[in-house]
XYZ file of C-alpha atoms in Angstrom:
686
model
C -28.612 112.209 90.588
C -30.766 114.698 92.955
C -32.243 117.829 92.228
C -30.322 121.262 92.126
C -31.598 124.782 91.991
C -29.333 127.183 90.220
C -27.539 128.281 92.930
C -26.056 125.276 93.042
C -24.956 125.042 89.193
C -21.993 125.751 87.584
C -21.424 125.055 83.660
C -17.895 124.705 82.698
C -16.602 123.798 78.955
C -13.327 121.863 79.390
C -11.085 122.986 76.450
C -7.551 122.762 75.105
C -5.373 121.741 72.092
C -5.715 117.993 70.724
C -3.668 115.671 73.187
C -3.445 118.250 75.942
C -5.576 115.841 78.044
C -9.021 117.017 78.095
C -11.056 113.792 77.836
C -8.477 112.482 80.621
C -8.993 115.383 82.900
C -12.880 114.793 82.263
C -12.785 111.174 83.044
C -10.441 112.210 86.332
C -13.159 114.668 87.237
C -16.011 111.885 87.154
C -13.791 109.576 88.837
C -12.821 111.830 91.306
C -16.266 112.917 92.182
C -17.671 109.438 92.564
C -19.766 109.602 89.310
C -17.790 106.529 87.595
C -16.166 103.783 89.737
C -13.091 103.214 87.129
C -10.695 105.476 85.503
C -10.340 104.700 82.068
C -7.523 105.817 79.682
C -8.034 107.361 75.741
C -5.848 104.481 74.438
C -8.451 101.799 75.853
C -11.163 103.458 73.761
C -13.279 103.304 77.050
C -13.691 106.722 78.497
C -17.041 108.364 79.277
C -16.966 111.179 76.837
C -14.966 109.514 73.889
C -17.724 107.137 73.271
C -18.673 106.956 69.750
C -16.850 104.526 67.523
C -15.092 107.494 65.253
C -13.721 108.705 68.469
C -12.485 105.321 69.995
C -10.611 104.558 66.364
C -8.842 108.015 66.248
C -8.353 108.191 69.820
C -9.298 112.331 69.743
C -12.983 114.048 70.805
C -15.119 114.420 67.780
C -18.162 115.764 69.749
C -18.689 117.775 72.986
C -19.927 115.596 75.472
C -22.084 116.481 78.605
C -20.184 115.105 81.577
C -22.278 116.362 84.952
C -20.591 115.640 88.391
C -21.979 116.222 92.055
C -19.442 117.924 94.302
C -19.826 119.305 97.884
C -23.517 119.899 97.014
C -22.959 121.501 93.847
C -23.524 120.375 90.448
C -21.037 121.135 88.064
C -22.054 120.361 84.393
C -18.678 119.659 82.518
C -18.875 119.448 78.437
C -15.529 117.637 77.296
C -14.890 119.655 73.506
C -12.692 118.529 70.849
C -9.347 120.300 70.446
C -8.940 119.762 66.775
C -9.475 122.278 64.426
C -12.013 120.350 62.176
C -14.351 120.342 65.149
C -14.604 123.994 66.052
C -18.400 124.243 65.685
C -18.586 121.675 68.893
C -16.798 124.340 70.579
C -18.732 127.518 69.716
C -21.911 125.487 70.569
C -20.742 124.456 74.040
C -19.241 128.044 74.699
C -23.036 129.637 74.270
C -24.194 126.955 76.999
C -21.746 127.355 79.742
C -20.456 130.313 82.070
C -16.722 129.519 82.419
C -14.103 127.638 80.493
C -11.164 125.461 81.586
C -8.652 125.537 79.413
C -6.191 122.628 79.646
C -2.366 122.960 78.686
C 0.391 120.035 78.853
C 3.117 120.942 81.263
C 5.844 119.838 78.914
C 4.238 121.079 75.343
C 2.807 124.699 76.794
C 0.723 126.615 74.802
C 0.006 125.230 71.412
C -1.992 125.993 68.211
C -5.306 124.536 69.751
C -4.827 126.459 73.097
C -4.559 129.794 71.363
C -7.805 129.207 69.472
C -9.716 128.083 72.466
C -8.722 131.175 73.878
C -9.778 133.334 71.133
C -13.210 131.688 71.304
C -13.571 132.080 74.920
C -12.816 135.557 74.274
C -15.161 136.195 71.794
C -17.658 134.941 73.978
C -16.842 136.616 77.131
C -16.183 133.809 79.360
C -13.757 133.774 82.228
C -11.061 131.250 81.855
C -9.223 129.211 84.143
C -6.028 127.265 83.167
C -5.155 123.783 84.235
C -1.589 122.546 83.745
C -1.928 118.976 83.129
C 0.666 116.174 83.351
C 2.770 117.778 85.921
C 4.049 114.113 86.567
C 5.793 114.060 83.317
C 9.289 114.087 82.581
C 10.467 117.854 81.745
C 7.392 119.106 83.196
C 8.382 122.732 84.510
C 5.660 125.057 85.866
C 7.433 127.973 85.798
C 8.260 127.976 82.102
C 4.632 126.906 81.230
C 3.853 130.150 83.319
C 6.257 132.254 81.402
C 5.025 130.732 78.260
C 1.200 131.418 79.394
C 1.957 134.942 80.100
C 4.197 135.461 76.836
C 1.119 134.637 75.192
C -1.963 135.829 77.351
C -0.357 138.527 79.347
C 0.221 138.812 82.896
C -3.134 138.582 83.874
C -2.252 134.693 84.273
C -2.206 134.230 87.717
C -1.484 131.104 89.627
C -3.657 130.088 92.596
C -1.772 126.994 92.981
C 2.076 125.775 93.182
C 2.952 122.273 92.429
C 3.952 119.616 95.241
C 7.352 117.930 93.731
C 8.405 117.967 90.113
C 7.978 115.362 87.443
C 7.886 111.579 88.604
C 7.905 112.857 92.341
C 5.141 115.317 91.480
C 2.462 114.329 94.326
C 0.248 117.424 94.819
C -0.656 120.837 95.027
C 0.015 123.919 97.246
C -3.053 126.162 97.492
C -2.025 129.765 97.869
C -5.030 131.035 99.092
C -5.490 128.960 101.873
C -1.700 128.144 102.388
C -1.819 124.784 102.672
C -0.659 121.825 100.866
C -2.800 119.075 99.252
C -0.761 115.553 99.079
C -2.484 113.177 96.848
C -3.376 109.750 98.714
C -5.514 107.748 96.017
C -8.542 108.819 95.024
C -8.387 111.997 97.389
C -5.717 114.064 99.369
C -4.667 115.135 102.685
C -4.204 118.353 103.691
C -0.811 119.194 105.391
C 1.375 122.310 106.270
C 3.211 123.660 103.127
C 6.898 121.754 103.403
C 9.815 124.093 104.521
C 11.534 123.926 100.973
C 8.504 125.371 99.209
C 7.365 127.832 101.635
C 9.360 130.848 100.299
C 8.363 130.414 96.850
C 4.610 129.912 98.044
C 4.710 133.006 100.044
C 6.338 135.110 97.124
C 3.420 133.577 94.686
C 0.532 134.370 97.720
C 2.129 137.893 97.688
C 1.743 138.235 93.909
C -1.976 136.721 94.242
C -2.893 139.245 96.609
C -1.438 142.397 94.549
C -3.294 141.006 91.559
C -6.642 140.577 93.397
C -6.469 143.942 95.149
C -5.991 145.868 91.727
C -9.541 145.171 90.705
C -10.661 147.051 94.057
C -9.339 150.674 94.207
C -10.048 150.947 97.728
C -8.625 147.927 98.829
C -5.551 148.459 96.562
C -5.231 151.724 98.804
C -5.340 149.590 102.264
C -2.653 147.283 100.827
C -0.317 149.969 99.564
C -0.609 151.747 103.007
C 0.451 148.495 104.689
C -2.724 147.079 105.740
C -3.723 143.619 105.895
C -6.575 142.409 103.740
C -8.797 139.826 104.953
C -9.297 136.603 103.389
C -12.774 137.243 102.492
C -11.950 140.338 100.490
C -9.306 138.522 98.768
C -11.652 136.141 97.664
C -14.196 138.693 96.538
C -11.421 140.561 94.552
C -10.282 136.976 92.934
C -14.010 136.174 91.727
C -14.569 139.762 90.429
C -11.112 139.895 89.021
C -11.700 136.555 87.412
C -15.405 137.243 86.101
C -14.423 140.360 84.763
C -11.622 139.003 82.805
C -8.917 140.438 84.725
C -7.238 137.446 86.216
C -7.186 134.010 84.895
C -6.077 131.402 87.863
C -3.916 129.176 86.956
C -4.146 125.297 88.516
C -2.064 122.302 88.039
C -2.284 118.566 88.373
C -1.965 115.178 86.576
C -5.591 113.929 85.134
C -3.997 110.133 84.623
C -2.435 110.123 88.428
C -5.579 111.667 89.847
C -3.803 114.610 91.453
C -5.242 117.936 92.246
C -8.511 117.147 90.759
C -10.641 118.098 93.781
C -8.977 121.129 94.335
C -9.830 121.911 90.397
C -13.545 121.260 91.312
C -13.071 123.309 94.689
C -12.048 126.210 92.923
C -14.416 126.399 90.351
C -16.897 126.473 92.340
C -15.778 128.817 95.043
C -14.344 131.201 91.927
C -17.414 131.380 89.770
C -20.919 132.728 90.182
C -23.831 130.388 90.183
C -25.258 130.002 86.833
C -28.356 131.719 88.043
C -26.763 134.920 88.423
C -25.404 135.422 84.911
C -27.990 137.882 83.102
C -28.486 137.224 79.381
C -29.579 139.056 76.282
C -32.629 138.044 74.127
C -34.204 139.682 71.548
C -38.294 140.420 72.325
C -39.810 139.302 69.325
C -43.071 141.361 70.194
C -40.793 144.126 70.113
C -37.906 143.629 67.926
C -35.745 145.093 70.626
C -33.205 143.625 72.708
C -33.296 143.053 76.434
C -31.318 141.919 79.094
C -33.118 139.236 81.247
C -32.365 137.403 84.713
C -33.362 133.707 85.938
C -36.820 135.081 87.243
C -37.950 136.048 83.531
C -40.420 133.603 81.489
C -39.000 130.530 80.267
C -36.131 130.641 77.650
C -33.825 127.879 76.632
C -30.942 127.740 73.881
C -30.397 124.563 71.850
C -26.675 124.306 71.673
C -26.268 121.088 70.092
C -28.246 118.369 68.638
C -27.485 114.843 67.928
C -29.338 111.437 66.322
C -29.522 108.169 68.386
C -30.185 105.051 66.412
C -32.511 103.985 69.335
C -33.666 107.069 70.678
C -34.041 109.364 67.650
C -32.753 112.980 67.654
C -31.837 114.789 70.865
C -31.290 118.479 71.745
C -29.191 119.855 74.334
C -30.830 122.687 75.913
C -29.276 125.504 78.628
C -32.242 127.046 79.978
C -31.398 130.585 81.066
C -34.756 131.606 82.633
C -37.983 129.133 84.306
C -37.930 125.977 83.400
C -38.745 122.994 81.322
C -40.978 119.957 82.812
C -41.618 116.727 81.342
C -44.654 116.189 79.740
C -45.163 119.690 78.926
C -45.357 122.068 75.780
C -42.759 125.134 75.030
C -42.682 127.564 71.820
C -39.926 127.128 69.669
C -39.708 130.995 68.488
C -37.723 130.615 65.666
C -39.641 128.017 63.680
C -42.689 129.325 65.070
C -43.998 125.869 65.999
C -45.184 124.299 69.375
C -43.022 121.468 70.661
C -44.447 118.710 72.953
C -41.890 117.990 75.638
C -41.838 114.239 76.906
C -38.978 112.921 79.121
C -36.186 115.280 80.137
C -32.787 113.977 81.185
C -29.147 114.855 81.498
C -26.507 112.666 80.127
C -23.093 111.757 81.434
C -21.248 110.652 77.984
C -23.995 107.830 76.300
C -25.805 107.270 79.855
C -29.131 108.753 80.205
C -29.946 110.183 83.833
C -33.657 111.064 84.170
C -34.562 114.678 85.544
C -38.031 115.819 86.776
C -37.247 119.004 85.213
C -34.522 121.675 83.810
C -34.216 124.463 86.104
C -32.974 128.038 85.179
C -28.850 127.648 84.902
C -28.818 123.995 84.214
C -28.501 122.001 80.972
C -30.341 119.014 80.122
C -31.648 116.887 76.993
C -34.760 116.695 75.341
C -35.505 113.823 72.951
C -37.591 113.662 69.533
C -38.527 117.124 68.978
C -40.074 117.657 65.821
C -38.902 120.828 64.569
C -36.136 121.941 66.705
C -32.251 122.563 65.236
C -29.264 123.785 66.656
C -29.241 127.332 67.366
C -33.078 127.560 68.033
C -34.927 129.278 71.095
C -37.376 127.331 73.067
C -39.599 129.565 75.313
C -43.142 130.754 76.570
C -45.537 131.456 73.717
C -46.841 134.330 75.664
C -43.513 135.704 75.772
C -41.806 135.044 72.857
C -37.910 135.892 72.734
C -34.925 134.858 70.467
C -31.292 133.966 71.533
C -28.796 135.416 69.393
C -27.744 133.052 66.795
C -24.536 130.790 67.068
C -22.119 131.965 64.611
C -20.397 128.916 63.144
C -17.709 129.176 60.924
C -18.153 128.378 57.224
C -16.829 125.342 55.676
C -13.616 125.256 54.111
C -13.159 122.007 52.126
C -15.141 120.461 49.859
C -15.600 117.181 48.222
C -17.758 115.697 45.696
C -19.869 112.649 47.177
C -21.152 109.719 45.296
C -22.892 106.517 46.384
C -20.944 103.255 46.499
C -24.058 101.612 45.225
C -26.233 102.770 42.209
C -29.736 103.857 43.425
C -28.555 104.985 46.928
C -28.497 108.801 45.897
C -32.001 109.426 47.716
C -30.311 107.427 50.843
C -27.410 109.499 50.795
C -29.627 112.712 50.652
C -31.730 111.789 53.531
C -28.590 110.625 55.651
C -26.891 114.155 54.979
C -30.130 116.127 55.931
C -30.131 114.356 59.116
C -26.370 115.101 59.790
C -26.682 118.602 58.856
C -29.325 118.959 61.710
C -26.622 117.770 64.210
C -23.678 119.697 62.605
C -24.201 123.402 61.146
C -20.612 123.231 59.324
C -21.856 120.545 57.167
C -23.038 121.979 53.804
C -24.306 120.137 51.039
C -24.961 121.430 47.404
C -25.683 120.389 43.950
C -23.666 121.738 41.228
C -25.987 122.239 38.102
C -23.151 122.461 35.621
C -21.076 119.120 36.925
C -24.114 117.298 38.025
C -22.310 116.487 41.205
C -23.228 116.608 44.605
C -20.870 118.281 46.760
C -20.187 118.172 50.609
C -18.255 121.049 52.510
C -16.743 120.637 55.766
C -13.887 122.075 58.063
C -11.534 119.382 56.935
C -10.259 116.562 55.623
C -10.958 114.469 58.919
C -14.417 116.163 59.353
C -15.911 114.765 56.225
C -14.323 111.187 56.407
C -16.089 111.413 59.765
C -19.118 112.392 58.153
C -19.163 109.023 55.975
C -18.329 106.746 58.786
C -21.473 108.111 60.674
C -23.472 108.109 57.318
C -22.277 104.324 57.261
C -23.042 103.484 61.143
C -26.247 105.613 61.648
C -28.164 105.136 58.446
C -26.465 102.172 56.659
C -25.583 103.779 53.511
C -22.012 104.167 52.050
C -20.305 106.643 50.025
C -17.261 107.637 48.218
C -15.547 111.224 48.010
C -13.347 112.538 45.020
C -12.310 116.001 43.951
C -14.949 118.000 42.490
C -14.535 118.771 38.876
C -13.472 122.215 38.071
C -15.872 124.432 36.110
C -13.903 124.987 33.391
C -15.281 127.283 30.488
C -14.030 128.498 26.860
C -14.288 130.870 24.897
C -12.994 132.549 21.689
C -9.963 135.436 20.975
C -10.898 136.000 17.350
C -14.051 136.726 15.166
C -14.364 134.388 11.971
C -17.144 134.440 8.834
C -18.256 130.743 7.862
C -20.575 128.811 6.057
C -22.272 125.573 7.288
C -24.048 123.850 4.733
C -25.951 120.314 5.275
C -27.293 118.670 2.229
C -28.269 115.242 2.414
C -30.560 113.217 -0.156
C -32.199 110.299 0.071
C -35.505 108.278 -1.025
C -37.881 110.975 -0.629
C -37.701 114.396 0.745
C -34.039 115.211 1.422
C -32.340 117.561 3.711
C -31.158 120.966 3.122
C -30.039 123.934 5.569
C -27.591 126.535 4.373
C -26.168 129.603 6.747
C -23.374 132.116 6.487
C -22.585 133.443 9.790
C -20.328 135.623 11.951
C -18.835 134.574 15.193
C -16.963 137.162 17.348
C -15.925 137.177 20.943
C -17.711 139.566 23.607
C -16.779 141.203 27.170
C -15.950 138.664 29.702
C -19.485 137.762 31.495
C -21.752 138.703 28.470
C -22.696 135.159 27.689
C -24.264 134.638 24.547
C -25.963 136.750 21.964
C -27.828 135.828 18.625
C -28.019 138.725 15.820
C -30.663 137.997 13.080
C -29.060 140.332 9.900
C -31.267 138.119 7.000
C -32.764 140.348 4.343
C -34.991 139.336 1.521
C -35.947 135.893 2.952
C -32.481 134.371 1.864
C -33.542 132.113 5.300
C -37.370 132.289 6.060
C -37.800 133.086 9.042
C -39.745 129.886 10.812
C -36.285 128.762 10.340
C -34.081 131.531 12.168
C -34.862 130.211 15.447
C -33.697 126.544 14.715
C -30.465 128.101 13.570
C -30.036 129.896 17.347
C -31.184 126.931 19.163
C -28.665 124.996 17.018
C -25.774 127.553 18.165
C -27.009 127.290 21.710
C -26.975 123.458 21.816
C -23.167 123.621 20.532
C -22.102 126.190 23.274
C -22.935 123.118 25.800
C -19.772 121.450 24.858
C -16.666 123.151 23.563
C -14.049 121.426 21.139
C -11.192 121.795 23.773
C -11.993 120.334 26.726
C -16.031 119.837 26.272
C -16.664 122.765 28.728
C -19.296 125.476 28.149
C -18.684 128.037 25.627
C -19.304 131.591 26.858
C -18.841 135.472 25.622
C -19.649 135.001 21.986
C -22.067 136.602 19.701
C -23.349 134.831 16.427
C -24.576 136.970 13.568
C -27.158 135.419 10.950
C -25.662 137.410 7.893
C -27.188 135.244 4.672
C -28.090 131.622 4.030
C -30.182 129.816 1.303
C -32.961 127.143 1.394
C -35.376 124.466 -0.923
C -38.674 124.721 -0.695
C -39.174 121.310 0.126
C -35.807 119.518 1.406
C -35.634 122.763 4.079
C -36.540 122.066 7.706
C -35.575 122.919 11.113
C -33.705 120.136 11.829
C -31.550 120.865 8.472
C -30.988 124.429 9.747
C -29.810 123.272 13.266
C -27.367 120.693 11.357
C -26.135 123.557 9.090
C -25.697 125.959 12.633
C -23.836 122.960 14.254
C -21.466 122.664 11.214
C -20.686 126.508 10.947
C -19.863 126.442 14.706
C -17.446 123.986 14.438
C -15.803 125.382 11.384
C -15.659 128.730 13.280
C -14.072 127.444 16.430
C -11.202 126.253 14.501
C -10.514 129.979 13.385
C -11.661 132.046 16.600
C -8.466 130.772 18.652
C -10.413 129.143 21.109
C -9.329 129.310 24.971
C -9.669 127.622 27.978
C -10.980 129.714 30.908
C -10.644 128.618 34.766
C -12.503 130.261 37.941
C -10.260 132.575 39.860
C -11.281 133.131 43.705
C -10.832 135.898 45.972
C -9.181 134.346 48.794
C -8.631 136.040 52.187
C -5.977 134.201 54.520
C -6.028 135.250 58.483
C -2.652 134.107 60.321
C -0.159 135.485 62.554
C 2.402 138.056 61.038
C 5.297 135.432 61.910
C 3.600 132.946 58.863
C 2.538 135.705 56.551
C 5.982 134.930 54.686
C 5.266 130.979 54.319
C 1.459 132.032 53.484
C 2.417 134.294 50.489
C 5.386 132.005 49.200
C 2.588 129.120 49.119
C 0.394 131.194 47.060
C 2.997 132.087 44.800
C 3.659 128.546 44.023
C -0.275 127.994 43.595
C -0.116 130.770 40.952
C -1.909 133.492 43.153
C -1.659 137.044 42.796
C -1.275 138.910 46.476
C -3.652 141.952 46.385
C -2.549 142.987 49.770
C -1.599 142.780 53.283
C -3.320 144.064 56.259
C -2.372 143.958 60.125
C -5.197 143.180 62.393
C -5.270 142.636 66.270
C -3.400 140.330 68.481
C -0.207 140.094 65.892
C -2.494 138.977 63.220
C -2.586 140.075 59.728
C -5.088 139.240 56.536
C -3.311 138.378 53.382
C -5.690 138.981 49.919
C -5.182 137.240 46.850
C -6.484 135.808 43.580
C -6.010 132.296 43.019
C -7.180 129.782 40.575
C -9.441 127.399 42.062
C -7.766 124.531 40.740
C -4.929 125.597 43.056
C -6.771 125.673 46.196
C -9.226 122.737 46.279
C -7.161 121.515 48.815
C -6.342 124.480 50.638
C -7.770 123.924 54.069
C -5.045 120.825 54.372
C -2.357 122.964 52.953
C -3.002 126.031 54.956
C -3.369 123.937 58.196
C 0.323 122.394 57.364
C 1.810 125.565 56.835
C 0.475 127.569 59.776
C 0.024 124.494 62.349
C -3.317 125.001 62.409
C -3.638 128.380 63.136
C -4.687 130.007 59.722
C -8.136 130.361 58.598
C -9.595 131.434 55.453
C -12.351 132.514 53.482
C -12.666 132.383 49.586
C -15.246 133.603 47.189
C -15.385 133.275 43.509
C -14.576 136.327 41.345
C -14.281 135.740 37.797
C -12.674 133.654 34.660
C -9.286 133.915 33.389
C -7.679 131.878 30.532
C -5.521 129.098 31.885
C -1.863 129.376 30.842
C -1.246 127.450 27.764
C 1.028 124.813 29.092
C -1.378 123.776 31.922
C -4.242 124.186 29.406
C -2.339 121.596 26.822
C -2.532 118.994 29.750
C -6.344 119.310 30.667
C -7.224 119.038 27.048
C -5.119 115.807 26.411
C -6.441 114.461 29.727
C -9.578 115.329 28.608
C -9.068 113.752 25.562
C -7.475 110.568 27.074
C -10.397 110.322 29.306
């Protein structure tokens, strides 16, 4: 691959709902440009960008994969991204590296859940959006119907720049409305022809709509158009570019990835209607002044690491987008976030898993650096004498948690080492240790995400683990008071054992914990033994009588007791306290407590009834509903954690993947008697 300057580079993320054909389109773009000499299908497991075993096994993209092509003297860095919601972090990272998004829509399915998610993420990232209607050769493919569908979801800014030539099985090319020419497929290419007569009227009407939409972005040209003046091709192009860049126009293209129809025109339009990567300004924080600055490609070197992965043979690979300056091989850069110097060895780009050497990564380009010691996803590489930092990449919080246990005893350290390496690659993985249940917990975006993490652990690090539902942190408390005695008396040869206490045990307010009150007068229990009574009680609190869960929110008052001058000891008084505690728990109406979480669910207004109905079946209390923008609402509720441990999976099913949620622990409440009975019986059986 030859060297390109920033003026001749474009960066485009290919996104869409799973199954819309993002990977197939990427494969077709690679083939059409001559980057590969054979076009493979996803089902065959041999596509350039789906090369990981986990992707081949499932037939879906899991990673954002770089796929640079050369077309008409321009380098286009395509990034093929996953369409499944569990891997949204890959899309968010890619969106920070590119300058536009190519959203793939199936010609038969239209706008789907993943389409809307990608659109929203691209909107948040401020990216111009192109729409490619794929699979136009399929039965029931209908361009006009999809246009109506897109405009219904995303507004009238969706503007066709092409029309299909032929329909369904007879689809064989595209009509370019700007050039008013048809391009008929002829193998790995196309032939320019005049627009067939039967399509001319529709093409002229669509072109008129295109010109109307274009001149709306320029008042002077709009006035000329309304006065009946001819608008030049050059002015139409300038207006289209301006409208696309300012998100006033979303161009709609069409074709078939499998049949390699319309693919070259996609690259032509991406080059023609987008600005070169080098012309895009960017925002950084100046670490010397602490102020935000808008910079351009001529500023000192600044690059963002938008993705990290581990290669078993090469080691850690850092994918970088250089915004200004350049990164050369065999140089040194400064990681401003870690405040560490990083030595650069070789720099290269990657097409799928294939490395392509580069001498340098120039401003506007995307490249890969191997074996950076300190750098992780989201870090900024810059000139040490001009320290800057890019805004952090805001990844979504993980929503699905499992307990992870080694398949073989003694592999705990290996598992933690592997997970730490995988967390470097994927910021949406969080690993924690629950000090109460002693479990190691792994949290991710969903069940498939966690399953793939385990498969990668086995493949990359040779360690196997099992998943199970995390234990729920039940607690116990009391609802009544009792005054009890505990006497421990044992006689054997030599010294015996004697301890005797009289205590009051009573409930306290939720969250109070444990309190010990000493009301001994006259030395009924000698001072040196009182701490032993307190300690004996605290040890008993670790395992309650119902389920073995910790006991909380109780006050123990030591009222009276007696001792033996020879046989009494700290151990005897600890035993007496334990006896008193067990007696008291029989009288104090012990209850089981469960954790209650605040749950905020964001969903479409049309799905709110289903979400609320589901929460009601989960013993949830709906606290309120609030409408937010774009027909979305937030449902706030309090729900027992036991009912929402699998909520990521449940919500996806209810909302077809469109719903998201956040949850946070709030307080403990009594478990209903019928459910508590089952928990106690299960614990007893265990």
